[in-house]
Coordinates of C-alpha atoms and ligand atoms in Angstrom, one line a residue:
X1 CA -9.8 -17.4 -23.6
X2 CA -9.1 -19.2 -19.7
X3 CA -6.0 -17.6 -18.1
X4 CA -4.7 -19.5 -14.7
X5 CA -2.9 -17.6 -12.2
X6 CA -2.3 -17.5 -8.2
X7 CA -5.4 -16.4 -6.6
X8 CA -4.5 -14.2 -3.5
X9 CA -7.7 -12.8 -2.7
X10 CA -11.4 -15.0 -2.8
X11 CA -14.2 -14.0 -4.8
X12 CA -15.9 -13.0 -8.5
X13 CA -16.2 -10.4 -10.3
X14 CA -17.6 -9.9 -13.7
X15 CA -17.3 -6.9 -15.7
X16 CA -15.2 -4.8 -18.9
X17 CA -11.4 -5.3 -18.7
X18 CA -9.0 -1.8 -18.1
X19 CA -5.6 -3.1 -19.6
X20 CA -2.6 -1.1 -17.8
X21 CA 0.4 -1.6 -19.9
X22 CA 3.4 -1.1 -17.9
X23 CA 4.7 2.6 -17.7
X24 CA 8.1 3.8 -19.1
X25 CA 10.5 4.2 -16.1
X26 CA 13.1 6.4 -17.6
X27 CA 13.6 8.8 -19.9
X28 CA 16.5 7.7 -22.9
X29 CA 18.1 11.2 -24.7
X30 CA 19.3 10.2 -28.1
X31 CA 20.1 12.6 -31.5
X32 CA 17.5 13.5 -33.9
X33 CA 18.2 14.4 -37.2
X34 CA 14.7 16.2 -38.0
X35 CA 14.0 18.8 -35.5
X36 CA 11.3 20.2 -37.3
X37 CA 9.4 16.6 -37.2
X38 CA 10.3 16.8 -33.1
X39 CA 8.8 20.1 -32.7
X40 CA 5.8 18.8 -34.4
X41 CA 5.6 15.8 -32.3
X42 CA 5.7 18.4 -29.0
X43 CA 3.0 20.8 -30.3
X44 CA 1.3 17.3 -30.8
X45 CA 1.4 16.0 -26.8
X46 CA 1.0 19.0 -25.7
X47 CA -2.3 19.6 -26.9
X48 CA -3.5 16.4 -26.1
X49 CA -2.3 17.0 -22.6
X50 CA -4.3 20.5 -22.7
X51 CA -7.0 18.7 -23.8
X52 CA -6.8 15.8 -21.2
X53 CA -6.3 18.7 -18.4
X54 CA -9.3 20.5 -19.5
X55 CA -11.7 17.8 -19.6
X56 CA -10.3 16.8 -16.1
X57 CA -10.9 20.2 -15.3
X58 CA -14.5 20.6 -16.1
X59 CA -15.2 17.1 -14.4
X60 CA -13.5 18.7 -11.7
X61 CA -15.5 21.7 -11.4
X62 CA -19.0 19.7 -11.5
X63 CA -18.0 17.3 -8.7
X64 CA -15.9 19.8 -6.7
X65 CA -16.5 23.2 -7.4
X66 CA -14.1 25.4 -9.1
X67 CA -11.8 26.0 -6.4
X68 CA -10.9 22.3 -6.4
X69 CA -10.6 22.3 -10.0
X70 CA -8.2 25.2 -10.0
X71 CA -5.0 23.1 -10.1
X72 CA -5.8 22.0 -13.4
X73 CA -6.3 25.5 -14.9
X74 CA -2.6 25.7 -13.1
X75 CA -1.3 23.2 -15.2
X76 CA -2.7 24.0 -18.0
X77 CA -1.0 27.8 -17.9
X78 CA 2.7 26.1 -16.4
X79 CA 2.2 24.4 -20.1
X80 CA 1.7 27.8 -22.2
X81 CA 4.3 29.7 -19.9
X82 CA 6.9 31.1 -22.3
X83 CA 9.8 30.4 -20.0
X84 CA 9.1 26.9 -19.9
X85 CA 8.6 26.4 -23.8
X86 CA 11.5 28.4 -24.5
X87 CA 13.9 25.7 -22.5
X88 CA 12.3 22.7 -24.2
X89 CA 12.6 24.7 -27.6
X90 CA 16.0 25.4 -27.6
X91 CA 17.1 22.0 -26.0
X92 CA 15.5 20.0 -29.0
X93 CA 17.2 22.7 -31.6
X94 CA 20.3 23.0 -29.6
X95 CA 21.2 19.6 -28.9
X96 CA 19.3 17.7 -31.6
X97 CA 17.8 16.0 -28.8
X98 CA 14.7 14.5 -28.6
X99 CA 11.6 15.9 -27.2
X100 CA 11.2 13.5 -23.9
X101 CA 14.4 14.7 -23.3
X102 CA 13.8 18.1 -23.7
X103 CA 10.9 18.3 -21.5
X104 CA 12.4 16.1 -18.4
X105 CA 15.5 18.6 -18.3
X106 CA 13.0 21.6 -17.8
X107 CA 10.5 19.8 -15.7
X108 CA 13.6 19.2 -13.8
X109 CA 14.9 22.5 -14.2
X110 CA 12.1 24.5 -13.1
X111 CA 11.0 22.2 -10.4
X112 CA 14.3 22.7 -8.7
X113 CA 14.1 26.3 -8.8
X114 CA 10.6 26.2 -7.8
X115 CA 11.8 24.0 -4.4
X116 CA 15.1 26.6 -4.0
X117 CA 12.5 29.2 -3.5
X118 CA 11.5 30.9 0.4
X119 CA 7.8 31.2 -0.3
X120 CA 6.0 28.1 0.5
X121 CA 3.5 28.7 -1.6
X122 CA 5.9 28.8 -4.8
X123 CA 7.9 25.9 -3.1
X124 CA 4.6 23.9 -3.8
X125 CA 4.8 24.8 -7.9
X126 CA 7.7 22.5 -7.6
X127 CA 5.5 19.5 -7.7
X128 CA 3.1 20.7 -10.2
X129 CA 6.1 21.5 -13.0
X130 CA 7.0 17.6 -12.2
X131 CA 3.4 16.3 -12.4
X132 CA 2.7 18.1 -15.8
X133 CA 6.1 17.1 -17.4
X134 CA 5.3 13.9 -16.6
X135 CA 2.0 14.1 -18.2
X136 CA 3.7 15.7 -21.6
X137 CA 6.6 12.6 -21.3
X138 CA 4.1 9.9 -21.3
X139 CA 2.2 11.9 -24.1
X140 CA 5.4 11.5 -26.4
X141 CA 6.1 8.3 -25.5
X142 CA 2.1 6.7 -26.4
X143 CA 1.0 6.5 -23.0
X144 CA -2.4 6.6 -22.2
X145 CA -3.3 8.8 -19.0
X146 CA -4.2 6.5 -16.3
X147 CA -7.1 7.9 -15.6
X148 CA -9.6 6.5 -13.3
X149 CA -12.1 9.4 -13.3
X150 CA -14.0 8.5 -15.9
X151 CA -13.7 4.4 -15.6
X152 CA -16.8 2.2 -14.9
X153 CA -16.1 -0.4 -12.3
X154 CA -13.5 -2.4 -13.7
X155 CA -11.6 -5.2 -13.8
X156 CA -8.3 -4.0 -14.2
X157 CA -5.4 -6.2 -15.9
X158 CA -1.6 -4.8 -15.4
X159 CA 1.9 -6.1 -15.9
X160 CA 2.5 -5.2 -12.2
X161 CA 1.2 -2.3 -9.6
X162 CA 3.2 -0.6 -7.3
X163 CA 1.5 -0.5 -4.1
X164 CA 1.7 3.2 -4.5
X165 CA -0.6 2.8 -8.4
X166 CA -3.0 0.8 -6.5
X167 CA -3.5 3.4 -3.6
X168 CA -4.3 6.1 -6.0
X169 CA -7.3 3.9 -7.8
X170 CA -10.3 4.5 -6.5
X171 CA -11.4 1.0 -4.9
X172 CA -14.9 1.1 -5.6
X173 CA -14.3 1.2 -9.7
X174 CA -12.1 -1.9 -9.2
X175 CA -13.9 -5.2 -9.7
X176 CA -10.5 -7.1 -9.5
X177 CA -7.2 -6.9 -10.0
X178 CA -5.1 -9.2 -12.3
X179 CA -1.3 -8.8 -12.5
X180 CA 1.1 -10.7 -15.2
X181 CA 4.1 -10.5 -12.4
X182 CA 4.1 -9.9 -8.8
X183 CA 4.2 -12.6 -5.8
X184 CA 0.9 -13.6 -3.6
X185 CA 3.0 -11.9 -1.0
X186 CA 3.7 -8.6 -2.5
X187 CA 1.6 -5.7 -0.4
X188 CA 0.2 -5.1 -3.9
X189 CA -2.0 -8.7 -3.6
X190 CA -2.0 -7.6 0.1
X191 CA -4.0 -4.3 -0.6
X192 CA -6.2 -6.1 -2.9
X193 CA -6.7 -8.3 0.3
X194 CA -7.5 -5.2 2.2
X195 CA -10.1 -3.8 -0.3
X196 CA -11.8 -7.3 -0.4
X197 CA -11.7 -7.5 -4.1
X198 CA -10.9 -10.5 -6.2
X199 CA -7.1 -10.8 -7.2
X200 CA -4.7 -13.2 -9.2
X201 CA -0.8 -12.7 -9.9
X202 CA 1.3 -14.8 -12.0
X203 CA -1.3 -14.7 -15.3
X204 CA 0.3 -15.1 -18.4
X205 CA -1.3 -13.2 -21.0
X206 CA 0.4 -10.8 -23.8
X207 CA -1.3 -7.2 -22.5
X208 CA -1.1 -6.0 -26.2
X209 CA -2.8 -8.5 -27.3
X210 CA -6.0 -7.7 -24.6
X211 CA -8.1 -4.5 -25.6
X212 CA -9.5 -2.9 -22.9
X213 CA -13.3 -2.8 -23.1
X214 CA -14.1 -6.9 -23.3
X215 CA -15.9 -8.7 -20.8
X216 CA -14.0 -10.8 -18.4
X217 CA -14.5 -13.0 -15.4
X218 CA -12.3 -13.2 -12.3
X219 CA -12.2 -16.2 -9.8
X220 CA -10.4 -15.2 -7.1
X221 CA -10.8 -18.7 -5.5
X222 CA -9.5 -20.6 -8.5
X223 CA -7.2 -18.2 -9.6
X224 CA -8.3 -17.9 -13.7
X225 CA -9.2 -14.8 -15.7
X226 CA -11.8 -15.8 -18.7
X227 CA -11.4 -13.1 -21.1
X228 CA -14.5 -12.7 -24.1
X229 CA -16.4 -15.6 -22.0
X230 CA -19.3 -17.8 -23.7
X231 CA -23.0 -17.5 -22.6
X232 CA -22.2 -20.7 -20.1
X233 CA -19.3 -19.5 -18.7
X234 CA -21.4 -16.0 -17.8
X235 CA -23.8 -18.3 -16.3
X236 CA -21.4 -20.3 -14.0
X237 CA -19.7 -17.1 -12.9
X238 CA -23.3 -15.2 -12.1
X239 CA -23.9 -19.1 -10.3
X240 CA -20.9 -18.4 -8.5
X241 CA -21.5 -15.0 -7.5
X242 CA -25.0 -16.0 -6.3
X243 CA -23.3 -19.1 -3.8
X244 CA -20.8 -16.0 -2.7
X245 CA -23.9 -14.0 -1.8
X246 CA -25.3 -16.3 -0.1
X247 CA -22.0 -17.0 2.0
X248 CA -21.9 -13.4 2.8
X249 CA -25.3 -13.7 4.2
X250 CA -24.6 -16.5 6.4
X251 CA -21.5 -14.7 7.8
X252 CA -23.7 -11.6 8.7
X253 CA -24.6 -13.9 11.6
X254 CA -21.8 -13.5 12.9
X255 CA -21.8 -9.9 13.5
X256 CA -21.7 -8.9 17.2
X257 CA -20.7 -13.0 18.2
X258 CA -17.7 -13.7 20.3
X259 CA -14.6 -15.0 18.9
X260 CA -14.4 -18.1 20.8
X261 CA -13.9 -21.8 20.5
X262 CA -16.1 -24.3 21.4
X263 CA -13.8 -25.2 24.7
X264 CA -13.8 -21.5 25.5
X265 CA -10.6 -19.8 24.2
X266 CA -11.0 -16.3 23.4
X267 CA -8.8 -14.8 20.5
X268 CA -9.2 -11.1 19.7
X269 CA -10.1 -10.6 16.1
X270 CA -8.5 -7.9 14.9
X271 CA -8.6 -6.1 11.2
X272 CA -5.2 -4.8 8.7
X273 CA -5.7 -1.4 7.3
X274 CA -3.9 0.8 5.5
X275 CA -6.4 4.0 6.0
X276 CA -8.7 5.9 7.0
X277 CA -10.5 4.6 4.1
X278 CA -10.6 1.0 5.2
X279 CA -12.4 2.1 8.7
X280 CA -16.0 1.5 7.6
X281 CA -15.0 -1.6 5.9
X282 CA -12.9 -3.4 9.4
X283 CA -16.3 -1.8 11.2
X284 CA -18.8 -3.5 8.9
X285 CA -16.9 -6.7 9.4
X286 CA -17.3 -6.3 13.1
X287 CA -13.4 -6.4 13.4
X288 CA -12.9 -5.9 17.2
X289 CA -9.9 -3.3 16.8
X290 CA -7.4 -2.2 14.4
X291 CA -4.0 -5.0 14.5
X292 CA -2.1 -2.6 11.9
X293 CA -2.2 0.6 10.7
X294 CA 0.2 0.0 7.9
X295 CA 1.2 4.0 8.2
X296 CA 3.6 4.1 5.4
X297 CA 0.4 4.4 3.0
X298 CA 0.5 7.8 4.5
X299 CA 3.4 8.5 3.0
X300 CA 3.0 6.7 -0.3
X301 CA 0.2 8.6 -1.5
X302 CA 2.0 11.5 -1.4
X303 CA 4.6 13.1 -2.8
X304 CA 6.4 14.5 -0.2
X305 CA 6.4 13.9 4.2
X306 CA 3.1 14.2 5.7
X307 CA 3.6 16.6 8.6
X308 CA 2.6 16.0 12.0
X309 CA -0.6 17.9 11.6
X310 CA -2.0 15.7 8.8
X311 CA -0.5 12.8 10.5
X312 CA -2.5 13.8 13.2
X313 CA -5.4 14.2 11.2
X314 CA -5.4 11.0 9.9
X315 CA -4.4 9.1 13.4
X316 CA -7.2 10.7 15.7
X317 CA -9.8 10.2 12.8
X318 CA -8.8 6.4 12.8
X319 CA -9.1 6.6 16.8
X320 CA -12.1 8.5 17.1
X321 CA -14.1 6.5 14.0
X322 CA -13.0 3.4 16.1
X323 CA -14.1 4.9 19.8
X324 CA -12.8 2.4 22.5
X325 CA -11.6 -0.1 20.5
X326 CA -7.5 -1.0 20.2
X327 CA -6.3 0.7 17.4
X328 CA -2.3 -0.7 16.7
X329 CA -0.5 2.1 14.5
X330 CA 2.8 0.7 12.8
X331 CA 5.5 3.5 12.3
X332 CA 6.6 3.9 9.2
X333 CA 7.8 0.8 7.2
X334 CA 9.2 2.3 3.8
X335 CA 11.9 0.9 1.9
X336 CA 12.3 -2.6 -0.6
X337 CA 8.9 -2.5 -2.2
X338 CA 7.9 0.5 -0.6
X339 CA 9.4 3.6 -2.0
X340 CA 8.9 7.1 -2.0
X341 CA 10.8 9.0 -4.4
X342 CA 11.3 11.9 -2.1
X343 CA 13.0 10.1 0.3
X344 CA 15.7 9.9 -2.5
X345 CA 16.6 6.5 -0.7
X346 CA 18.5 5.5 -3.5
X347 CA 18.7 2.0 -5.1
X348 CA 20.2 -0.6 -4.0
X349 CA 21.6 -4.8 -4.4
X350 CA 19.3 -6.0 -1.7
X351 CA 16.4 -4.0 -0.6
X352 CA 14.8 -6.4 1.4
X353 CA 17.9 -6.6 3.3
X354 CA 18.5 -3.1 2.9
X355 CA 17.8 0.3 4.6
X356 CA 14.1 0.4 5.1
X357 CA 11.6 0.3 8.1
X358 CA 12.9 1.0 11.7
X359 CA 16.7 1.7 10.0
X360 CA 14.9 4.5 8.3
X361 CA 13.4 6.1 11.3
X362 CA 16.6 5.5 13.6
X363 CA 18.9 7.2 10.8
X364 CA 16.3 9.7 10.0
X365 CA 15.4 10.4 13.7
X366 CA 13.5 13.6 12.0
X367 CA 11.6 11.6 10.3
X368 CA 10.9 9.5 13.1
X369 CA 10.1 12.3 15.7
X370 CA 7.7 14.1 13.5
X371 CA 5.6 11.1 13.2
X372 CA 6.0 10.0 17.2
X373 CA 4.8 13.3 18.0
X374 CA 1.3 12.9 16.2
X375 CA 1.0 9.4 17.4
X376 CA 1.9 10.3 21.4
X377 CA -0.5 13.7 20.3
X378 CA -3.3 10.7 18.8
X379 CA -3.3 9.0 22.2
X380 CA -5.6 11.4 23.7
X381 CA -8.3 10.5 21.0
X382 CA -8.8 6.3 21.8
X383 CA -7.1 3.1 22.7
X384 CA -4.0 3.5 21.0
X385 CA -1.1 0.9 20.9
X386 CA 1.9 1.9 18.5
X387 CA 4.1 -1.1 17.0
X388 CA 7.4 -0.9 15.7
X389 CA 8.6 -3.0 12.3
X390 CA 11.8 -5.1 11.2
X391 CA 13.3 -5.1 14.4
X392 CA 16.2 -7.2 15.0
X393 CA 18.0 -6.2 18.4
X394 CA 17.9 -5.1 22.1
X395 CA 19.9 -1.8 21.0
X396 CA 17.3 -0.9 18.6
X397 CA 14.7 -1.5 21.2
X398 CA 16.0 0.6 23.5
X399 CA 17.5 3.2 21.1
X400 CA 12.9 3.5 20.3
X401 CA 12.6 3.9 23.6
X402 CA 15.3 7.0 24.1
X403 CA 13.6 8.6 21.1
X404 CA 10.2 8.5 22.4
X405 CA 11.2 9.8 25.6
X406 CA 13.1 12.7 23.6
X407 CA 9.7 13.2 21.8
X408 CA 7.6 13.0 25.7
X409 CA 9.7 15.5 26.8
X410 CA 9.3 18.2 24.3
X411 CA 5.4 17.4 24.2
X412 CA 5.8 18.0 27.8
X413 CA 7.8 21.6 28.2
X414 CA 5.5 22.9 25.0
X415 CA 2.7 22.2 27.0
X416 CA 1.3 20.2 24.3
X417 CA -1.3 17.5 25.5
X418 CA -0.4 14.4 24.6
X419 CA -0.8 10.2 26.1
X420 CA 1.8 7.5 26.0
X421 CA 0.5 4.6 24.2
X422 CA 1.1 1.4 25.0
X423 CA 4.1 -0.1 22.4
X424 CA 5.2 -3.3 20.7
X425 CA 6.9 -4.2 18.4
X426 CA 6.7 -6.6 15.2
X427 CA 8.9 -10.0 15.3
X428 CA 9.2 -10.3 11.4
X429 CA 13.0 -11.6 11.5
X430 CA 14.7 -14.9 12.9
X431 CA 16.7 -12.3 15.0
X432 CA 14.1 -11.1 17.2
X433 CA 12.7 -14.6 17.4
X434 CA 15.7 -16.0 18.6
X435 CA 15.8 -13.2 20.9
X436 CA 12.4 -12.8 22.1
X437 CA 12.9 -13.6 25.4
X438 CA 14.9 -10.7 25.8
X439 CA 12.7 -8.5 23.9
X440 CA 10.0 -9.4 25.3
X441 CA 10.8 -7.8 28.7
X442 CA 11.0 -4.4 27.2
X443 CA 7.7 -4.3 25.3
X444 CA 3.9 -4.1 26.4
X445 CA 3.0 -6.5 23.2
X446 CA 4.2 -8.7 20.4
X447 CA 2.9 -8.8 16.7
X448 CA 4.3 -11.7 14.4
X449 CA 4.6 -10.8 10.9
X450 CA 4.5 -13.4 8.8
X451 CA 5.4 -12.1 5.6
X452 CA 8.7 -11.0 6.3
X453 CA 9.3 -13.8 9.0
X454 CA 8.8 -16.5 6.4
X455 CA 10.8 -14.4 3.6
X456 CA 14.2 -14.2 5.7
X457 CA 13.4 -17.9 7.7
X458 CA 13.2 -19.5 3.9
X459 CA 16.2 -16.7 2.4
X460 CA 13.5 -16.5 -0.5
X461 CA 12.2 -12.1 -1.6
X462 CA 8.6 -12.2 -1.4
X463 CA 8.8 -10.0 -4.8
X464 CA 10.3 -12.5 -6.5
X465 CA 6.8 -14.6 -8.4
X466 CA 10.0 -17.6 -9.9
X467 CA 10.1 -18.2 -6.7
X468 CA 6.5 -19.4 -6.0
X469 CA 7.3 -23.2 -6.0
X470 CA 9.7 -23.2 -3.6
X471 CA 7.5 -20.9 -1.1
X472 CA 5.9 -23.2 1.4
X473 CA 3.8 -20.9 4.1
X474 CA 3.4 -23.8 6.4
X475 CA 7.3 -24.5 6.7
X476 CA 7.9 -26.7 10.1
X477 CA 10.6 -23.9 10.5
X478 CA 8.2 -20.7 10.4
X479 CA 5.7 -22.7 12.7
X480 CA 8.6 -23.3 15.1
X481 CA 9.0 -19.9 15.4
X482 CA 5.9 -18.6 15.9
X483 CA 5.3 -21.1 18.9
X484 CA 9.0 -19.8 20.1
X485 CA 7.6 -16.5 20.1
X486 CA 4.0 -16.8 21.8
X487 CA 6.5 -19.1 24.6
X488 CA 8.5 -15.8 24.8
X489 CA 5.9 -13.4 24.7
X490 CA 3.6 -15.7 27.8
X491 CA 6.8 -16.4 30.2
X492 CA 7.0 -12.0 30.3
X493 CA 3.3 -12.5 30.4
X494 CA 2.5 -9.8 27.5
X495 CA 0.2 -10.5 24.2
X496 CA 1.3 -12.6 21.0
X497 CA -0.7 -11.7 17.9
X498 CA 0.0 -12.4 13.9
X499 CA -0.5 -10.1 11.6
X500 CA 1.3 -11.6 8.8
X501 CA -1.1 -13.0 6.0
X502 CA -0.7 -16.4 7.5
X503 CA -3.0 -14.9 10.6
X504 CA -6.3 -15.5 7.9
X505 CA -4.5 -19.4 6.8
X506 CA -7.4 -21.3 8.2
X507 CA -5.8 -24.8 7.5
X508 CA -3.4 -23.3 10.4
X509 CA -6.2 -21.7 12.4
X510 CA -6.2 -24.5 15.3
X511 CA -2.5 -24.9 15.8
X512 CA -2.2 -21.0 16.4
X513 CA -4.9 -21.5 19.2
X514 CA -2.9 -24.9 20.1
X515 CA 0.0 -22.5 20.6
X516 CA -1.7 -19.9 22.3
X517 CA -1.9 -16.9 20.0
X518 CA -3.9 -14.5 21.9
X519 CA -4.7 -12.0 18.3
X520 CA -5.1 -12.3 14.7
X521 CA -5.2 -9.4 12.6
X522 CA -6.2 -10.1 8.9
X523 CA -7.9 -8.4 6.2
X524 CA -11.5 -6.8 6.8
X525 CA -13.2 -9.3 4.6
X526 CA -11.5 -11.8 6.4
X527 CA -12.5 -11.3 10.0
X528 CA -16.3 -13.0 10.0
X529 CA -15.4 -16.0 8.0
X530 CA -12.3 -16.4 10.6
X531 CA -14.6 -15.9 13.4
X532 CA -17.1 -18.7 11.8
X533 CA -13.8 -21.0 11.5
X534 CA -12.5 -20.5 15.4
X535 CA -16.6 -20.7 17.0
X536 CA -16.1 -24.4 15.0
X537 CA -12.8 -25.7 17.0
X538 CA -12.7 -27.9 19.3
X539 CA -9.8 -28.0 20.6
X540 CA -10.2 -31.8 22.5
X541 CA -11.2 -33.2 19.1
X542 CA -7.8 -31.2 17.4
X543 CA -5.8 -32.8 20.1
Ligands
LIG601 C1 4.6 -8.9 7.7 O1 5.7 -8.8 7.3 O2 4.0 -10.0 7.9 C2 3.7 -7.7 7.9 C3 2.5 -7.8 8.5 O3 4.2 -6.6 7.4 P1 4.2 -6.2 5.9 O4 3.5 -7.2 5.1 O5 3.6 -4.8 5.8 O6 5.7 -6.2 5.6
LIG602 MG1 6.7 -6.9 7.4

């Protein structure tokens, strides 16, 4: 069976198949007539759940010792507490409710007064009632656990991923990822980008139909899933993975090169990351700094704001692991595909016009301050720059720059120690394009980002896969732009770079050096074969 999708990341992988079928967002109450049958089908879940906790408990206890593997034992007990048991009880034979129902109104119940407590430590609970409700929810409703403990590298197939699933997977068990919806620009295909594994969106297959367990090829370059291949087509994909090999080998020589053209233009080659995790990786592809720290991964792996001291944490390891090399932190850009339930942002008509990025952090100046102070606090540890997303005005420029000074100033009567990085700010809407002239004199860089930029140029949501065919990344209109930009950037005589997707586009390689980019930033496993590509121009022969 030969599936044909969008390929957004090169490469192959072979291996078993982990179908993800998609994951029941809400939970319905309706009237049951049998509440016998419904207290049947709780006892039910919850033992499987026990079960499932246990066994993730004793895996737990091998790998990390049993201190680590505590929080399961917690679970397990929040499921036997009386309290607890009682309220879902007498909901389902109060109401005549069903069990789902039941056991999200005490998971809620509970993890509110868990939260309205003083004691920190109880205050934490909160999360754990949610976590193990959820866990009995999905139980009722037939949903397997996704759990990645136990999985073998695999190829995993999904309806979609929210950038969020896809941060909590542990890279090395993923061969490739192949989703039914999602556009080649979502930041799910991007972090598939940034892992450097094989990915295709857009495949249309019937996920009931696929069991998890068969043998399937990914070509990430083609964009087709083969699913139960024949002996030949086995062959032609280990054929294919040999050719990649030998690729790889030939772009080891490029380690420790310069990134230069053949007429002597010098482009910094810069790497995307979205964690510490990705360090090694941007370091083995000899990336010469970091163009973006996408922060808000920070947040999204979590389930509530990271404070300043594990912000911290994170920030100086990134600077230290990355010694005197630029390392360009973006603040948090949460919001349209990005959300964070505890921000309780709400939903709204348009959330890629809506309240996310730099609206976030100029509304929530908390927010905002808490994760300044770790960054100015970072600055001691390396060469830090800090860039700000979705800007669109002057005001909001300079409302940044009132902010930070609020944050220096504190820093500086606590006596904390602390260094100003050097800032700049993402052009990602026509706004700031049309205005980066003016912008530029209040920055130290530019950073183009090319998602977004060609999203709002072309009015068409990056999300949205039905609008593939009318998606063209090499629009005259975005190209026009970009040149505006580096223009802007050159006359106030401070750095253009691309971040944007686009930045690894080799058919567009040459005319960003025609234009005078000074920085790409791409993907890890993009940064040697993009070195290969710009040590090949020439720019009197491109003319
Ligand atoms: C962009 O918009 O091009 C960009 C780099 O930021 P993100 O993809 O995270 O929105
Ligand atoms: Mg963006």
């Amino acid at each position: 069976m030969r599936m044909i999708g969008k390929a957004v990341h090169y490469g192959i992988a072979v291996g078993p198949v982990v179908v993800i079928k998609p994951r029941e967002a809400q939970v319905k109450r309706y009237k049951i007539y049998n509440t016998s049958s419904e207290m049947i089908r709780l006892e039910q879940s919850l033992y499987k759940v026990k079960n499932h906790l246990r066994r993730l408990y004793d895996k737990a206890v091998a790998e990390v010792g049993s201190e680590g593997a505590a929080i399961f034992n917690a679970h397990i007990m929040l499921l036997e507490d009386e309290g607890y048991l009682d309220s879902v009880h007498s909901i389902i034979q109060a109401e005549k409710v069903n069990a789902e129902y039941a056991v999200a109104t005490t998971g809620t119940h509970f993890a509110d007064m868990f939260a309205e407590m003083d004691d920190e430590y109880m205050q934490e609970r909160s999360r754990d009632v949610l976590d193990v409700t959820g866990r009995v929810i999905r139980a009722l409703q037939g949903q397997e656990e996704l759990d990645f403990s136990e999985m073998e590298p695999s190829i995993i197939l999904a309806d979609d991923l929210t950038p969020g699933e896809v941060m909590q997977m542990d890279s090395k068990k993923m061969l490739a990822l192949v989703t039914l919806r999602g556009s080649a620009n979502s930041h799910t295909a991007i972090l598939a980008a940034m892992m450097n594994i094989p990915a295709i969106v857009g495949v249309e297959f019937n996920l009931d139909g696929l069991p998890s367990g068969s043998i399937g090829i990914v070509d990430g370059y083609e964009g087709s899933l083969v699913i139960d291949a024949t002996e030949e087509e086995l062959a032609a994909a280990k054929e294919k993975i040999r050719v990649q090999e030998e690729e790889q080998m030939m772009l080891q020589r490029m380690k420790g090169k310069e990134t230069v053209t053949k007429g002597g233009r010098v482009v910094k080659l810069l790497a995307n990351i979205g964690g510490v995790q990705d360090i090694s990786y941007a370091l083995e592809n000899d990336a010469e700094g970091i163009g973006l720290f996408r922060s808000e991964f920070l947040y999204l792996q979590k389930d509530c704001l990271p404070t300043e001291e594990e912000q911290l944490h994170v920030y100086k390891k990134v600077l230290q692991k990355m010694g005197d090399k630029l390392v360009t932190i973006r603040t948090l850009d949460i919001g349209a595909d990005k959300q964070v339930e505890y921000l309780e942002l709400g939903k709204e008509d348009n959330p890629a016009l809506g309240f996310r990025a730099i609206r976030i952090c100029l509304t929530r100046k908390d927010i905002f301050k808490t994760q300044l102070r770790a960054l100015l606090r970072a600055g001691m540890y390396g060469n830090l720059a800090v860039l700000y997303p979705m800007i669109t005005s002057v005001k909001e420029v300079t409302q940044i720059k009132e902010i930070v000074e609020e944050v220096r100033g504190e820093l500086e009567s606590e006596g904390v120690s602390y260094k100003l990085p050097i800032q700049g700010i993402m052009i990602e809407t026509p706004a700031a394009v049309m205005i980066s002239d003016q912008l530029a004199q209040l920055v130290d860089f530019f950073s183009i980002g090319t998602n977004d930029l060609t999203q709002y140029t072309l009015a068409l949501d990056r999300q949205n896969e039905r609008l593939d065919a009318f998606y063209d990344a090499h629009h005259p209109a975005v190209l026009k732009m970009i040149e505006m930009v580096v223009k802007s950037g050159h006359n106030a005589g401070i750095p253009v770079g691309i971040c944007g997707e686009l930045g690894s586009d080799m058919a567009l390689t040459g005319r960003f050096i025609q234009m005078g980019v000074d920085e790409l930033s791409v993907s890890p496993g993009n940064v040697l074969r993009l070195r290969a590509k710009i040590r090949d121009i020439n720019e009197e022969e491109e003319g």
